[in-house]
Short mmCIF file of C-alpha atoms and ligand atoms in Angstrom, two decimals:
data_model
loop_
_atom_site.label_atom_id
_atom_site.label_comp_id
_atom_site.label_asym_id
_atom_site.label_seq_id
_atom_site.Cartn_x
_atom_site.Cartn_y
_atom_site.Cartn_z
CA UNK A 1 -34.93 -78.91 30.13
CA UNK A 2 -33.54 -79.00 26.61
CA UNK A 3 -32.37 -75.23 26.32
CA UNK A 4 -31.32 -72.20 28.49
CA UNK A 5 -31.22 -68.37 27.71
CA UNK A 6 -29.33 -66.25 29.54
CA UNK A 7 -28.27 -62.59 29.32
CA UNK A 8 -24.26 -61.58 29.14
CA UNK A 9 -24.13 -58.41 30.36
CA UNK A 10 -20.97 -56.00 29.51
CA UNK A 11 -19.14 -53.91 32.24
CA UNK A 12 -17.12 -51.20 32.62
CA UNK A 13 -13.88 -50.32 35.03
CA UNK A 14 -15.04 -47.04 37.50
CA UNK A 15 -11.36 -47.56 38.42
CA UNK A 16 -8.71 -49.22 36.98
CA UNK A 17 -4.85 -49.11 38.43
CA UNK A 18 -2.19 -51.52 36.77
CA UNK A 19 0.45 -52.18 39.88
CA UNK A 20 3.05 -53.98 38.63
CA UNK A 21 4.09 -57.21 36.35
CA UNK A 22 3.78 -60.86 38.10
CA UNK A 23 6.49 -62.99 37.40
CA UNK A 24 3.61 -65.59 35.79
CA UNK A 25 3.69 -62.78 33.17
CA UNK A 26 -0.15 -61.37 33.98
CA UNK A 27 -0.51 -57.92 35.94
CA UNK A 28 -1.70 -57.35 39.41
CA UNK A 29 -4.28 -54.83 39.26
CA UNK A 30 -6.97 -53.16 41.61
CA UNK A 31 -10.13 -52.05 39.52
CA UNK A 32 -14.17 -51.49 40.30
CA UNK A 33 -15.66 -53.37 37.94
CA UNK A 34 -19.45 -52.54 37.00
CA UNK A 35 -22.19 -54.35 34.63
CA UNK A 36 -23.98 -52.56 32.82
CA UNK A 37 -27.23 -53.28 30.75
CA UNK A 38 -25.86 -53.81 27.26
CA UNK A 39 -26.32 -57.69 26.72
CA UNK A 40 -24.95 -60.87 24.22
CA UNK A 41 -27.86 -63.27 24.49
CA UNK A 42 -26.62 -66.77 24.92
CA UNK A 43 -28.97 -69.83 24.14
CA UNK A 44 -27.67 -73.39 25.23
CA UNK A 45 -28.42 -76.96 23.93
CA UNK A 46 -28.12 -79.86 24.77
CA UNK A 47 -25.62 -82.15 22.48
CA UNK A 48 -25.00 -85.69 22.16
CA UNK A 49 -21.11 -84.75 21.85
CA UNK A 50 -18.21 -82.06 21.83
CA UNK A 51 -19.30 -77.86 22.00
CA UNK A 52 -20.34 -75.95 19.05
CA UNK A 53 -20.26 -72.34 18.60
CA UNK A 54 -22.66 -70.35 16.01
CA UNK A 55 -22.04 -66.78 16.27
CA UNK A 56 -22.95 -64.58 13.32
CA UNK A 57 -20.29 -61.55 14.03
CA UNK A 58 -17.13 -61.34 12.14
CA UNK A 59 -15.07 -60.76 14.63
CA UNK A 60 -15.90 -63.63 17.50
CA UNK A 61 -13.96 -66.81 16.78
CA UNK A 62 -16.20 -69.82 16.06
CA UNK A 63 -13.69 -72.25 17.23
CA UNK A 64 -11.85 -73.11 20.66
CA UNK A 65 -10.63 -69.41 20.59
CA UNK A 66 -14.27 -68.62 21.69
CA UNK A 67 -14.27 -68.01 24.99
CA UNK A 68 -17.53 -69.50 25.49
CA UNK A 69 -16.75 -72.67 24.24
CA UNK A 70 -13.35 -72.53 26.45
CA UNK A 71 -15.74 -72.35 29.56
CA UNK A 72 -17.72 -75.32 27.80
CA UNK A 73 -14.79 -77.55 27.51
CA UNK A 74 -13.61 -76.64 31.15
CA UNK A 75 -16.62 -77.32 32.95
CA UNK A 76 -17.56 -80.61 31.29
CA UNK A 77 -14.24 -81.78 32.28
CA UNK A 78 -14.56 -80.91 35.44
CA UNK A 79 -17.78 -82.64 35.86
CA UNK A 80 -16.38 -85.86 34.24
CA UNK A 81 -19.20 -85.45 31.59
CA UNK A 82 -19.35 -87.32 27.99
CA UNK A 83 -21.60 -85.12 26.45
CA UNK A 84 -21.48 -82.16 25.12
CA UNK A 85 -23.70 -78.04 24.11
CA UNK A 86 -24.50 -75.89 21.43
CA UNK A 87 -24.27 -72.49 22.17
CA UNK A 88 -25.39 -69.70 20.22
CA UNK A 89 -23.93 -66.24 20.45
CA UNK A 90 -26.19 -62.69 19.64
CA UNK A 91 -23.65 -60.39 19.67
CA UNK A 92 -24.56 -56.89 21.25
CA UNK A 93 -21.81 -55.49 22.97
CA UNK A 94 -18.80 -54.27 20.72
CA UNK A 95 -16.10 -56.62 20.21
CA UNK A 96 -12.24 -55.81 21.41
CA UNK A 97 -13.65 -52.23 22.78
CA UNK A 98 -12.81 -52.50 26.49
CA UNK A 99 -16.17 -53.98 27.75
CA UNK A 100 -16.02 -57.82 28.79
CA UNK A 101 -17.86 -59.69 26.25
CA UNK A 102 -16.32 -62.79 25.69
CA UNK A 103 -15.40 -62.72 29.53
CA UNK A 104 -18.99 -62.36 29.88
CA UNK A 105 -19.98 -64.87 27.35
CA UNK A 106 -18.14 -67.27 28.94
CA UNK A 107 -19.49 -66.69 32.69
CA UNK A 108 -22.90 -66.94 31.10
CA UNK A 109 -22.34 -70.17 29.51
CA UNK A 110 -20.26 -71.46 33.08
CA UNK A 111 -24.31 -70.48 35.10
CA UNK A 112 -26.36 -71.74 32.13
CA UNK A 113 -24.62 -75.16 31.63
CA UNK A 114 -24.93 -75.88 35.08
CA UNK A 115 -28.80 -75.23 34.86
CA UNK A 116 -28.88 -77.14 32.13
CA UNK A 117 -27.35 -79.88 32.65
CA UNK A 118 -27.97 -80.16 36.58
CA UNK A 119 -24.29 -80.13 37.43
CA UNK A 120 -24.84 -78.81 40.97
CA UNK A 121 -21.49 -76.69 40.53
CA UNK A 122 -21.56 -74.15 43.61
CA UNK A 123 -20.94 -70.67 43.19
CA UNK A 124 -17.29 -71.29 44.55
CA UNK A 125 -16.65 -73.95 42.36
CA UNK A 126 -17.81 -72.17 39.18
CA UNK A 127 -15.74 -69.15 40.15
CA UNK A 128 -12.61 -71.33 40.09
CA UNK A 129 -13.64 -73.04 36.70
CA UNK A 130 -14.24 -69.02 35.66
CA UNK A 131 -10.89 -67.80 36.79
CA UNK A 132 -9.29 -70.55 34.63
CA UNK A 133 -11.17 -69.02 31.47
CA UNK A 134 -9.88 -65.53 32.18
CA UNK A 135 -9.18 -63.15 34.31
CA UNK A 136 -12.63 -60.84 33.82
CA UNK A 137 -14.45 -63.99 33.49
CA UNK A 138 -15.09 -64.86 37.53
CA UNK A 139 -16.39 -61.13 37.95
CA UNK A 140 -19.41 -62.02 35.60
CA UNK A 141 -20.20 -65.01 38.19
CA UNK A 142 -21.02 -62.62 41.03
CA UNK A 143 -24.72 -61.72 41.16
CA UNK A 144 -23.59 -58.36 42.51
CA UNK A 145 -23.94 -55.77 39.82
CA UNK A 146 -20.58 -53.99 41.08
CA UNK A 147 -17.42 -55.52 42.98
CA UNK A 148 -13.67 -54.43 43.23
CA UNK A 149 -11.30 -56.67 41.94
CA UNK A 150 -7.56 -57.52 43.32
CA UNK A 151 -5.08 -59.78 41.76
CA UNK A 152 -5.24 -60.37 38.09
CA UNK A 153 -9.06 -59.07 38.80
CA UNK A 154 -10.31 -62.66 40.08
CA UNK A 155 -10.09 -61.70 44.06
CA UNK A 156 -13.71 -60.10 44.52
CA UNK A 157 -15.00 -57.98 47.06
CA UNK A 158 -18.93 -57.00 45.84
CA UNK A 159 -19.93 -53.67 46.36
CA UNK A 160 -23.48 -52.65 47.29
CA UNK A 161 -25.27 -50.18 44.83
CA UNK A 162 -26.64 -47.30 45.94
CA UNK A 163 -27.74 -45.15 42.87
CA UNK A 164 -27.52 -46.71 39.25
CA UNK A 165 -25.61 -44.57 36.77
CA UNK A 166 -26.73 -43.84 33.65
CA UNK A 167 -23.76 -43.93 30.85
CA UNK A 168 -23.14 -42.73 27.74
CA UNK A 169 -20.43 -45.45 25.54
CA UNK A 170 -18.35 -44.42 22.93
CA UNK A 171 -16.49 -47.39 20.36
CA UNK A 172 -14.41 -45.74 18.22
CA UNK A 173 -13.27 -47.52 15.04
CA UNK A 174 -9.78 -47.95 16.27
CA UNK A 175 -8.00 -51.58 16.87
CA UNK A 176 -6.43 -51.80 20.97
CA UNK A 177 -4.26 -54.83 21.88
CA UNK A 178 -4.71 -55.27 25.58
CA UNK A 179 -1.60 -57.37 25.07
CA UNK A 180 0.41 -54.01 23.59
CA UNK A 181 -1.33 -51.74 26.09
CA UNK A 182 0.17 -53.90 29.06
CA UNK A 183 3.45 -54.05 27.39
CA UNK A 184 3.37 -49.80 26.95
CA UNK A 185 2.80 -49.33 30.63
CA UNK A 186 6.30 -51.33 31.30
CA UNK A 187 5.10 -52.09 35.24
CA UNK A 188 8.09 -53.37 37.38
CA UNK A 189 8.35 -57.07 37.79
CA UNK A 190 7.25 -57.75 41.64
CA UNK A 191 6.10 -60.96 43.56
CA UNK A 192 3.65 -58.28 46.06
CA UNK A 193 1.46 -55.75 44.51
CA UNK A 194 2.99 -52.41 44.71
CA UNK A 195 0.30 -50.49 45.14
CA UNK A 196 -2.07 -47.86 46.92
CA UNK A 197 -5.52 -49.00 48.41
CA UNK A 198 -8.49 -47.51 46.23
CA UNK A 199 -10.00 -44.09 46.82
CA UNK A 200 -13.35 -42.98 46.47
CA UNK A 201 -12.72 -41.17 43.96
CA UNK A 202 -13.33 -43.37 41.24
CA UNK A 203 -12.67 -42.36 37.85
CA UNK A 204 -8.84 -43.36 37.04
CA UNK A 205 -7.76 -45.76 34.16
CA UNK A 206 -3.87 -46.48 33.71
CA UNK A 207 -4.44 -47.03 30.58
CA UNK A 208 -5.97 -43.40 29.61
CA UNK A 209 -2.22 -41.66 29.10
CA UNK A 210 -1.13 -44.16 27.06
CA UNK A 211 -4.77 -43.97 24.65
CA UNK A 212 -4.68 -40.75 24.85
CA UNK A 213 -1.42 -40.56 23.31
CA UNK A 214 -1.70 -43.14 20.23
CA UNK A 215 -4.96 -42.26 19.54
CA UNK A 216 -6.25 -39.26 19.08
CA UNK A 217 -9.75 -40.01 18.85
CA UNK A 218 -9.95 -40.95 22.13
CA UNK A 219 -9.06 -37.50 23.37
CA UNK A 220 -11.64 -35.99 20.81
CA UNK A 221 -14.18 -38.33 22.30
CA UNK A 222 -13.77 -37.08 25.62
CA UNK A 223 -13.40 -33.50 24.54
CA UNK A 224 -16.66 -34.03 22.90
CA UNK A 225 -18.78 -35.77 26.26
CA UNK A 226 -17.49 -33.25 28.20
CA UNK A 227 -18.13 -30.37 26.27
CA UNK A 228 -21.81 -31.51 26.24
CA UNK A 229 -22.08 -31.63 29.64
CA UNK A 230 -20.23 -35.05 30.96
CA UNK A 231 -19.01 -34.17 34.13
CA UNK A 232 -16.88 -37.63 34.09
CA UNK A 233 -15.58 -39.49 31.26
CA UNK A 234 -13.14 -42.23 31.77
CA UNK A 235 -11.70 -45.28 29.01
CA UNK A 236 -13.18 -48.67 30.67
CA UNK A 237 -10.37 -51.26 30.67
CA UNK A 238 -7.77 -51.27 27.82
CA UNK A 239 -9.92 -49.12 25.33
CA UNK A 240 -11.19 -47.89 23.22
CA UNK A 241 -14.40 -47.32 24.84
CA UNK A 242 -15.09 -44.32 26.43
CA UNK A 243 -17.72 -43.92 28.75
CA UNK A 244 -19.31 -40.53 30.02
CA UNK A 245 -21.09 -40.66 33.10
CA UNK A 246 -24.45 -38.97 32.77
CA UNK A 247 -27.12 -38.08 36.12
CA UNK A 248 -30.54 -39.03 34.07
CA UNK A 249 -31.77 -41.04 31.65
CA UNK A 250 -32.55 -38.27 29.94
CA UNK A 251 -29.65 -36.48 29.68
CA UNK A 252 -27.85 -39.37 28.41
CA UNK A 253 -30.07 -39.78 25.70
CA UNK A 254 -29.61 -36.11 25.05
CA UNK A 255 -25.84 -36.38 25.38
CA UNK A 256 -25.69 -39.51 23.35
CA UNK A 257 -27.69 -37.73 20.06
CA UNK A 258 -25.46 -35.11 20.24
CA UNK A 259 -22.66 -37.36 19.94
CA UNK A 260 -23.97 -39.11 16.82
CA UNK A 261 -25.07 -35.25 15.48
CA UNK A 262 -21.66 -35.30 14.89
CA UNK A 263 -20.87 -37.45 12.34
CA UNK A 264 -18.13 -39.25 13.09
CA UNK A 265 -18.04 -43.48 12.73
CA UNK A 266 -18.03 -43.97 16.54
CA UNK A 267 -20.16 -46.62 17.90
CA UNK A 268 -22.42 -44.31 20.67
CA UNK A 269 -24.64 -46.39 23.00
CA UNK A 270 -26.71 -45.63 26.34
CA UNK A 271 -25.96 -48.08 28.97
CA UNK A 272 -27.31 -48.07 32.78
CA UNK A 273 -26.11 -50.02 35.58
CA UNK A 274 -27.27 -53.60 35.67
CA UNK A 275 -29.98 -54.96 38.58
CA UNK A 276 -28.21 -57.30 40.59
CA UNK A 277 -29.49 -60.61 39.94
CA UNK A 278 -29.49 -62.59 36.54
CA UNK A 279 -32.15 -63.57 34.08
CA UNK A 280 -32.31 -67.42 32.93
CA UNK A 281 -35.38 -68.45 30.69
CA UNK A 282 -35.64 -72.04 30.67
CA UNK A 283 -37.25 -73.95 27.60
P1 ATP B 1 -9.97 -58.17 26.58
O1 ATP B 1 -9.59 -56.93 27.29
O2 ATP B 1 -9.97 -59.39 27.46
O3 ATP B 1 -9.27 -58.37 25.28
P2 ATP B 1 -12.44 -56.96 25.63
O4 ATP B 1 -13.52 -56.73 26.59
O5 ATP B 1 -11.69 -55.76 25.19
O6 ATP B 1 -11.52 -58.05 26.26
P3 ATP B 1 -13.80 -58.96 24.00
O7 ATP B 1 -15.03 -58.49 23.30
O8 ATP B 1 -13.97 -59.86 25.15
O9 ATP B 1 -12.93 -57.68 24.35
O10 ATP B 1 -12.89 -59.65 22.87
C1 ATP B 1 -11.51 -59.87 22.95
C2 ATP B 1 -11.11 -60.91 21.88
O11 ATP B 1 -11.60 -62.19 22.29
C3 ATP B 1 -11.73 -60.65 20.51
O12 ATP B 1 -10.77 -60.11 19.66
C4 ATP B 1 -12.23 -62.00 20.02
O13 ATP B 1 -11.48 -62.47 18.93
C5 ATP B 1 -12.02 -62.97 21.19
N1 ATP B 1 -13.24 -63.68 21.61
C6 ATP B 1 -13.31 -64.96 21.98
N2 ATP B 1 -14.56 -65.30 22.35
C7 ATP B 1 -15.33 -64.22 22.23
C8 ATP B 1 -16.70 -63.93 22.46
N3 ATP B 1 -17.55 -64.88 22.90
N4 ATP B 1 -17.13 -62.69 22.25
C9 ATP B 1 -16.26 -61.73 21.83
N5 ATP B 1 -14.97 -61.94 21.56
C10 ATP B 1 -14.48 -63.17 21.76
#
């Protein structure tokens, strides 16, 4: 096998609660995450040596910032291995917006290098390599389509999918430092997570005061979904994506054309919830 394609699939947060600060400086949070079937496309190469990048978008680091090439680095280490991948990037899921893609990238690259290469990495042990990338990144391991997350987001309980949901995304043009959105929410500094179990009632985001506040798109965003006839809207992790939950594939196409009617330099996609398994091509 020379190369491997895989799809990166984005996700949103259903839920998202920010308990308090960890004294290794990350947050312990409680969140239902969700994929979603907006893809990157990742193709992987065999190299004779070191990992290469080639990503065409402006804003995805070609270096060691890349996430993907983080996950690379990490796994060939781990498996005591001297040589090395090329892995190309297709961007499709907005960059910085709220929605996991480099996490994603990175998981994807963590599954297809271990094809590739016949590591014979379990699904354990690539879920530790994964939580070392990032904290999003081990969720994109799971074949489930929808798990909660505890801790920083690594400790994963999947969830089983009843209906899929349709969704309407909205990127606004605005820049969101998840850094600076952490920092805003000034949790209290805690060795046990303060906080309350999750409800069934989905659709919180700690974050969505704060957004709403700074930016007022975001507000005229969900002003907008609902007053076409989103009976949900919620901002999926740090922002600025907003997401408006639709009942038919229909009526999110009709929701999301009445979005772009308007005019405005927001990013509108239609998104549904992702099947449960993966898809690798092998070449
Ligand atoms: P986070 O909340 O972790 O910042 P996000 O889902 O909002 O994530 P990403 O699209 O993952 O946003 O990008 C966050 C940053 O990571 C970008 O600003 C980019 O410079 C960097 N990055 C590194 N690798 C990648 C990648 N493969 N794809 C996208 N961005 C990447």
């Amino acid at each position: 096998m020379q190369t491997v394609t895989l799809k990166a699939p984005a996700k949103i947060n259903l839920y998202l609660k920010v308990l308090n600060k960890r004294p290794d400086g990350y947050h312990d949070i409680e969140t239902v995450f969700e994929k979603i079937d907006l893809c990157d496309e990742i193709t992987l190469k065999r190299r004779k040596r070191g990992v290469k990048v080639l990503c065409r978008h402006k804003g995805v680091p070609q270096d060691e910032r890349n996430l993907g090439a983080r996950a690379a680095r990490a796994l060939l280490k781990k498996t005591n291995r001297s040589d090395g991948v090329q892995i190309r990037i297709t961007k499709r899921i907005p960059v910085a917006s709220g929605l996991g893609g480099g996490s994603s990238d990175a998981a994807s690259v963590l599954l297809g290098l271990n094809k590739l290469l016949g590591l014979r990495q379990s699904r354990r042990q690539l879920l530790d390599v994964a939580g070392r990338v990032g904290a999003d990144v081990p969720f994109f391991i799971l074949p489930a389509a929808r798990a909660i997350g505890r801790g920083k987001g690594e400790i994963l309980s999947p969830l089983r999918v009843k209906r899929k949901n349709w969704y309407v995304l909205v990127v606004p043009p605005v820049r969101v430092s998840t850094r600076r959105m952490y920092q805003i929410l000034r949790m209290p500094l805690t060795t046990r997570p303060c906080g309350v179990k999750i409800t069934h009632k989905y659709s919180y985001n700690s974050f969505e005061p704060v957004l709403r506040k700074k930016y007022k798109e975001i507000q005229e965003i969900k002003k907008a979904l609902k007053s076409h006839g989103a009976k949900t809207t919620l901002v999926s992790g740090s922002g600025p994506c907003v997401f408006g939950i639709a009942k038919t594939g229909k009526e999110a196409l009709d929701l999301s054309e009445k979005l772009r009617a308007k005019g405005k330099n927001w990013q509108v996609i239609v998104a549904k919830t992702y099947p449960n398994s993966k898809n690798v091509k092998e070449a």
